[in-house]
PDB file of C-alpha atoms in Angstrom:
ATOM      1  CA  MET A   9      -0.146  -0.015  -0.048  1.00 54.00           C
ATOM      2  CA  SER A  10       2.717   2.379   0.576  1.00 68.00           C
ATOM      3  CA  SER A  11       3.955   1.929  -3.096  1.00 74.00           C
ATOM      4  CA  ASN A  12       0.604   3.294  -4.345  1.00 85.00           C
ATOM      5  CA  ILE A  13       1.044   6.661  -2.053  1.00 92.00           C
ATOM      6  CA  PHE A  14       4.219   6.958  -4.115  1.00 94.00           C
ATOM      7  CA  PHE A  15       2.285   6.719  -7.265  1.00 94.00           C
ATOM      8  CA  VAL A  16      -0.735   8.727  -6.368  1.00 94.00           C
ATOM      9  CA  MET A  17       1.686  11.526  -5.493  1.00 97.00           C
ATOM     10  CA  VAL A  18       3.269  11.094  -9.109  1.00 97.00           C
ATOM     11  CA  PHE A  19      -0.261  11.026 -10.274  1.00 97.00           C
ATOM     12  CA  LEU A  20      -0.941  14.392  -8.835  1.00 98.00           C
ATOM     13  CA  ILE A  21       2.330  16.134  -9.670  1.00 98.00           C
ATOM     14  CA  ILE A  22       1.717  15.114 -13.317  1.00 98.00           C
ATOM     15  CA  ILE A  23      -1.711  16.867 -13.139  1.00 98.00           C
ATOM     16  CA  ILE A  24      -0.652  19.717 -11.333  1.00 99.00           C
ATOM     17  CA  LEU A  25       2.132  20.409 -13.906  1.00 99.00           C
ATOM     18  CA  ASP A  26       0.107  19.842 -16.764  1.00 99.00           C
ATOM     19  CA  GLN A  27      -2.663  22.308 -15.313  1.00 98.00           C
ATOM     20  CA  VAL A  28      -0.135  24.957 -14.319  1.00 99.00           C
ATOM     21  CA  SER A  29       1.763  25.198 -17.720  1.00 98.00           C
ATOM     22  CA  LYS A  30      -1.929  25.160 -19.424  1.00 98.00           C
ATOM     23  CA  TYR A  31      -2.735  27.883 -17.229  1.00 98.00           C
ATOM     24  CA  ILE A  32       0.703  29.898 -17.959  1.00 98.00           C
ATOM     25  CA  VAL A  33       0.068  29.464 -21.567  1.00 97.00           C
ATOM     26  CA  ASN A  34      -3.454  30.423 -21.597  1.00 96.00           C
ATOM     27  CA  GLN A  35      -2.529  33.863 -19.792  1.00 97.00           C
ATOM     28  CA  THR A  36       0.522  34.459 -21.784  1.00 96.00           C
ATOM     29  CA  VAL A  37       0.006  33.061 -25.283  1.00 96.00           C
ATOM     30  CA  ASP A  38      -2.974  34.023 -27.366  1.00 96.00           C
ATOM     31  CA  ILE A  39      -4.058  31.372 -29.686  1.00 96.00           C
ATOM     32  CA  GLY A  40      -2.502  30.904 -32.947  1.00 94.00           C
ATOM     33  CA  VAL A  41       0.483  32.602 -31.725  1.00 94.00           C
ATOM     34  CA  THR A  42       3.843  30.655 -32.182  1.00 92.00           C
ATOM     35  CA  LYS A  43       6.809  31.242 -29.897  1.00 92.00           C
ATOM     36  CA  SER A  44      10.292  29.766 -30.029  1.00 92.00           C
ATOM     37  CA  LEU A  45      10.941  28.195 -26.679  1.00 88.00           C
ATOM     38  CA  LEU A  46      14.423  26.503 -27.190  1.00 88.00           C
ATOM     39  CA  SER A  47      16.602  27.276 -30.069  1.00 86.00           C
ATOM     40  CA  ASN A  48      14.313  26.968 -32.904  1.00 86.00           C
ATOM     41  CA  ILE A  49      13.729  23.144 -32.037  1.00 94.00           C
ATOM     42  CA  LEU A  50      10.710  23.532 -29.623  1.00 96.00           C
ATOM     43  CA  TYR A  51       8.297  25.818 -29.982  1.00 96.00           C
ATOM     44  CA  ILE A  52       5.092  27.382 -27.888  1.00 96.00           C
ATOM     45  CA  HIS A  53       1.886  27.192 -30.332  1.00 96.00           C
ATOM     46  CA  HIS A  54      -1.204  28.244 -28.757  1.00 97.00           C
ATOM     47  CA  THR A  55      -4.208  25.890 -29.696  1.00 95.00           C
ATOM     48  CA  GLU A  56      -7.406  24.718 -28.312  1.00 94.00           C
ATOM     49  CA  ASN A  57      -7.802  21.075 -29.309  1.00 88.00           C
ATOM     50  CA  LYS A  58     -11.366  20.106 -29.452  1.00 84.00           C
ATOM     51  CA  GLY A  59     -11.152  16.591 -30.528  1.00 71.00           C
ATOM     52  CA  MET A  60      -8.842  13.869 -29.443  1.00 66.00           C
ATOM     53  CA  ALA A  61      -5.338  13.418 -29.489  1.00 63.00           C
ATOM     54  CA  PHE A  62      -3.339  15.384 -32.410  1.00 56.00           C
ATOM     55  CA  SER A  63      -6.841  16.841 -33.235  1.00 56.00           C
ATOM     56  CA  ILE A  64      -8.291  13.975 -34.579  1.00 59.00           C
ATOM     57  CA  PHE A  65     -11.977  14.160 -34.678  1.00 60.00           C
ATOM     58  CA  GLU A  66     -11.887  17.740 -34.347  1.00 63.00           C
ATOM     59  CA  ASN A  67     -15.190  19.102 -32.762  1.00 59.00           C
ATOM     60  CA  LYS A  68     -16.034  15.787 -31.444  1.00 60.00           C
ATOM     61  CA  GLY A  69     -13.939  14.899 -28.476  1.00 56.00           C
ATOM     62  CA  PHE A  70     -17.229  15.331 -26.434  1.00 63.00           C
ATOM     63  CA  ILE A  71     -18.398  11.919 -28.123  1.00 70.00           C
ATOM     64  CA  PHE A  72     -15.594   9.775 -26.520  1.00 75.00           C
ATOM     65  CA  MET A  73     -15.912  11.493 -23.070  1.00 77.00           C
ATOM     66  CA  PRO A  74     -17.820   8.365 -21.873  1.00 84.00           C
ATOM     67  CA  LEU A  75     -15.466   5.790 -23.519  1.00 82.00           C
ATOM     68  CA  ILE A  76     -12.334   7.887 -21.849  1.00 82.00           C
ATOM     69  CA  ILE A  77     -13.949   7.975 -18.279  1.00 86.00           C
ATOM     70  CA  ILE A  78     -14.614   3.987 -18.458  1.00 90.00           C
ATOM     71  CA  ILE A  79     -11.033   3.499 -19.653  1.00 88.00           C
ATOM     72  CA  GLU A  80      -9.614   5.473 -17.109  1.00 88.00           C
ATOM     73  CA  LEU A  81     -11.778   3.742 -14.624  1.00 90.00           C
ATOM     74  CA  LEU A  82     -10.893   0.165 -15.780  1.00 91.00           C
ATOM     75  CA  MET A  83      -7.170   1.058 -15.871  1.00 89.00           C
ATOM     76  CA  GLY A  84      -7.328   2.461 -12.257  1.00 87.00           C
ATOM     77  CA  TYR A  85      -9.303  -0.667 -10.822  1.00 88.00           C
ATOM     78  CA  TYR A  86      -6.200  -2.756 -12.600  1.00 87.00           C
ATOM     79  CA  PHE A  87      -3.630  -0.356 -11.295  1.00 86.00           C
ATOM     80  CA  PHE A  88      -4.583  -0.868  -7.753  1.00 84.00           C
ATOM     81  CA  TYR A  89      -5.712  -4.249  -7.739  1.00 84.00           C
ATOM     82  CA  TYR A  90      -3.445  -6.216 -10.422  1.00 86.00           C
ATOM     83  CA  CYS A  91      -0.799  -4.172 -11.580  1.00 83.00           C
ATOM     84  CA  ASP A  92       2.957  -5.554 -11.629  1.00 88.00           C
ATOM     85  CA  LEU A  93       5.025  -3.069  -9.806  1.00 88.00           C
ATOM     86  CA  SER A  94       7.161  -2.737 -12.737  1.00 89.00           C
ATOM     87  CA  LEU A  95       4.502  -1.520 -14.775  1.00 92.00           C
ATOM     88  CA  LYS A  96       2.900   1.182 -12.417  1.00 94.00           C
ATOM     89  CA  LEU A  97       5.134   4.036 -13.278  1.00 95.00           C
ATOM     90  CA  PRO A  98       4.520   4.070 -17.012  1.00 96.00           C
ATOM     91  CA  LEU A  99       0.591   3.294 -16.380  1.00 95.00           C
ATOM     92  CA  ASP A 100       0.561   6.055 -13.668  1.00 96.00           C
ATOM     93  CA  PHE A 101       1.855   8.509 -16.494  1.00 97.00           C
ATOM     94  CA  ILE A 102      -0.624   7.045 -18.979  1.00 96.00           C
ATOM     95  CA  LEU A 103      -3.837   7.667 -16.444  1.00 96.00           C
ATOM     96  CA  ALA A 104      -2.418  11.067 -15.217  1.00 97.00           C
ATOM     97  CA  GLY A 105      -2.045  12.191 -18.760  1.00 96.00           C
ATOM     98  CA  GLY A 106      -5.605  11.037 -19.928  1.00 93.00           C
ATOM     99  CA  ALA A 107      -7.169  12.253 -16.392  1.00 96.00           C
ATOM    100  CA  THR A 108      -5.549  15.821 -16.636  1.00 96.00           C
ATOM    101  CA  ASN A 109      -6.869  16.096 -20.330  1.00 94.00           C
ATOM    102  CA  LEU A 110     -10.283  14.644 -19.499  1.00 92.00           C
ATOM    103  CA  ILE A 111     -10.401  17.590 -16.958  1.00 94.00           C
ATOM    104  CA  ASP A 112     -10.149  20.213 -19.510  1.00 94.00           C
ATOM    105  CA  ARG A 113     -12.388  18.873 -21.902  1.00 90.00           C
ATOM    106  CA  SER A 114     -14.956  18.711 -19.083  1.00 90.00           C
ATOM    107  CA  LEU A 115     -14.546  21.963 -18.069  1.00 92.00           C
ATOM    108  CA  LYS A 116     -14.122  23.893 -20.861  1.00 90.00           C
ATOM    109  CA  GLY A 117     -15.002  21.447 -23.847  1.00 87.00           C
ATOM    110  CA  SER A 118     -11.147  21.256 -25.154  1.00 90.00           C
ATOM    111  CA  VAL A 119      -7.623  20.802 -24.491  1.00 93.00           C
ATOM    112  CA  THR A 120      -5.246  23.194 -24.650  1.00 96.00           C
ATOM    113  CA  ASP A 121      -1.948  22.286 -26.547  1.00 95.00           C
ATOM    114  CA  PHE A 122       0.839  24.163 -27.096  1.00 96.00           C
ATOM    115  CA  LEU A 123       3.993  22.406 -27.668  1.00 96.00           C
ATOM    116  CA  GLN A 124       5.867  21.559 -31.084  1.00 96.00           C
ATOM    117  CA  PHE A 125       9.013  20.488 -32.144  1.00 95.00           C
ATOM    118  CA  ARG A 126      10.047  22.099 -35.397  1.00 94.00           C
ATOM    119  CA  ILE A 127      13.487  20.553 -36.886  1.00 92.00           C
ATOM    120  CA  ARG A 128      14.121  22.004 -40.495  1.00 89.00           C
ATOM    121  CA  THR A 129      11.133  21.005 -42.351  1.00 92.00           C
ATOM    122  CA  PHE A 130       9.597  18.465 -39.528  1.00 94.00           C
ATOM    123  CA  ARG A 131       6.715  19.707 -37.690  1.00 94.00           C
ATOM    124  CA  SER A 132       5.552  17.517 -34.664  1.00 93.00           C
ATOM    125  CA  PRO A 133       1.981  17.614 -33.864  1.00 92.00           C
ATOM    126  CA  ILE A 134       0.909  19.972 -31.356  1.00 94.00           C
ATOM    127  CA  PHE A 135       0.805  18.588 -27.604  1.00 94.00           C
ATOM    128  CA  ASN A 136       0.946  19.151 -24.155  1.00 96.00           C
ATOM    129  CA  LEU A 137       2.376  17.932 -21.089  1.00 97.00           C
ATOM    130  CA  ALA A 138      -0.006  15.052 -20.483  1.00 96.00           C
ATOM    131  CA  ASP A 139       0.082  13.976 -24.020  1.00 95.00           C
ATOM    132  CA  LEU A 140       3.985  13.584 -23.465  1.00 96.00           C
ATOM    133  CA  PHE A 141       3.429  11.741 -20.177  1.00 97.00           C
ATOM    134  CA  ILE A 142       0.785   9.354 -22.041  1.00 95.00           C
ATOM    135  CA  LEU A 143       3.322   8.749 -25.112  1.00 95.00           C
ATOM    136  CA  VAL A 144       6.139   7.817 -22.450  1.00 97.00           C
ATOM    137  CA  GLY A 145       3.880   5.713 -20.500  1.00 97.00           C
ATOM    138  CA  ALA A 146       2.943   3.738 -23.451  1.00 95.00           C
ATOM    139  CA  ILE A 147       6.562   3.708 -25.206  1.00 97.00           C
ATOM    140  CA  VAL A 148       7.989   2.239 -21.813  1.00 96.00           C
ATOM    141  CA  LEU A 149       4.949  -0.351 -21.615  1.00 93.00           C
ATOM    142  CA  LEU A 150       5.668  -1.277 -25.083  1.00 94.00           C
ATOM    143  CA  PHE A 151       9.269  -2.452 -24.712  1.00 93.00           C
ATOM    144  CA  ASN A 152       8.690  -3.773 -20.796  1.00 83.00           C
TER     145      ASN A 152
END
């Protein structure tokens, strides 16, 4: 049970980091504005995503909310009752990232995305910290 306290703390820290970063972007960067953040590689480009990850199903993200809630609950149940310790951190990253984006979608109908990599002609999809945690968690699970 004490290990679960650690993972609950990680979960909350991820949510706080993501929500604070989105708050700062919402307060300081107008929608559609792009600013270089890191040596012309990492940019802030403020968008409001009303779809799913990477703006898939634009303006239809609300349709998937019940499914996302069910998946989050099932993953949380698995996490606390069946998950092997070696899988808990990456699963925690995925759960927290999903939860914090769900908070945004529930409260304002969209998710603030603002990070983008640009290297020469390459442009990554615009994402947020929650998306990054989900991606890292998924990659670690894939190779575990």
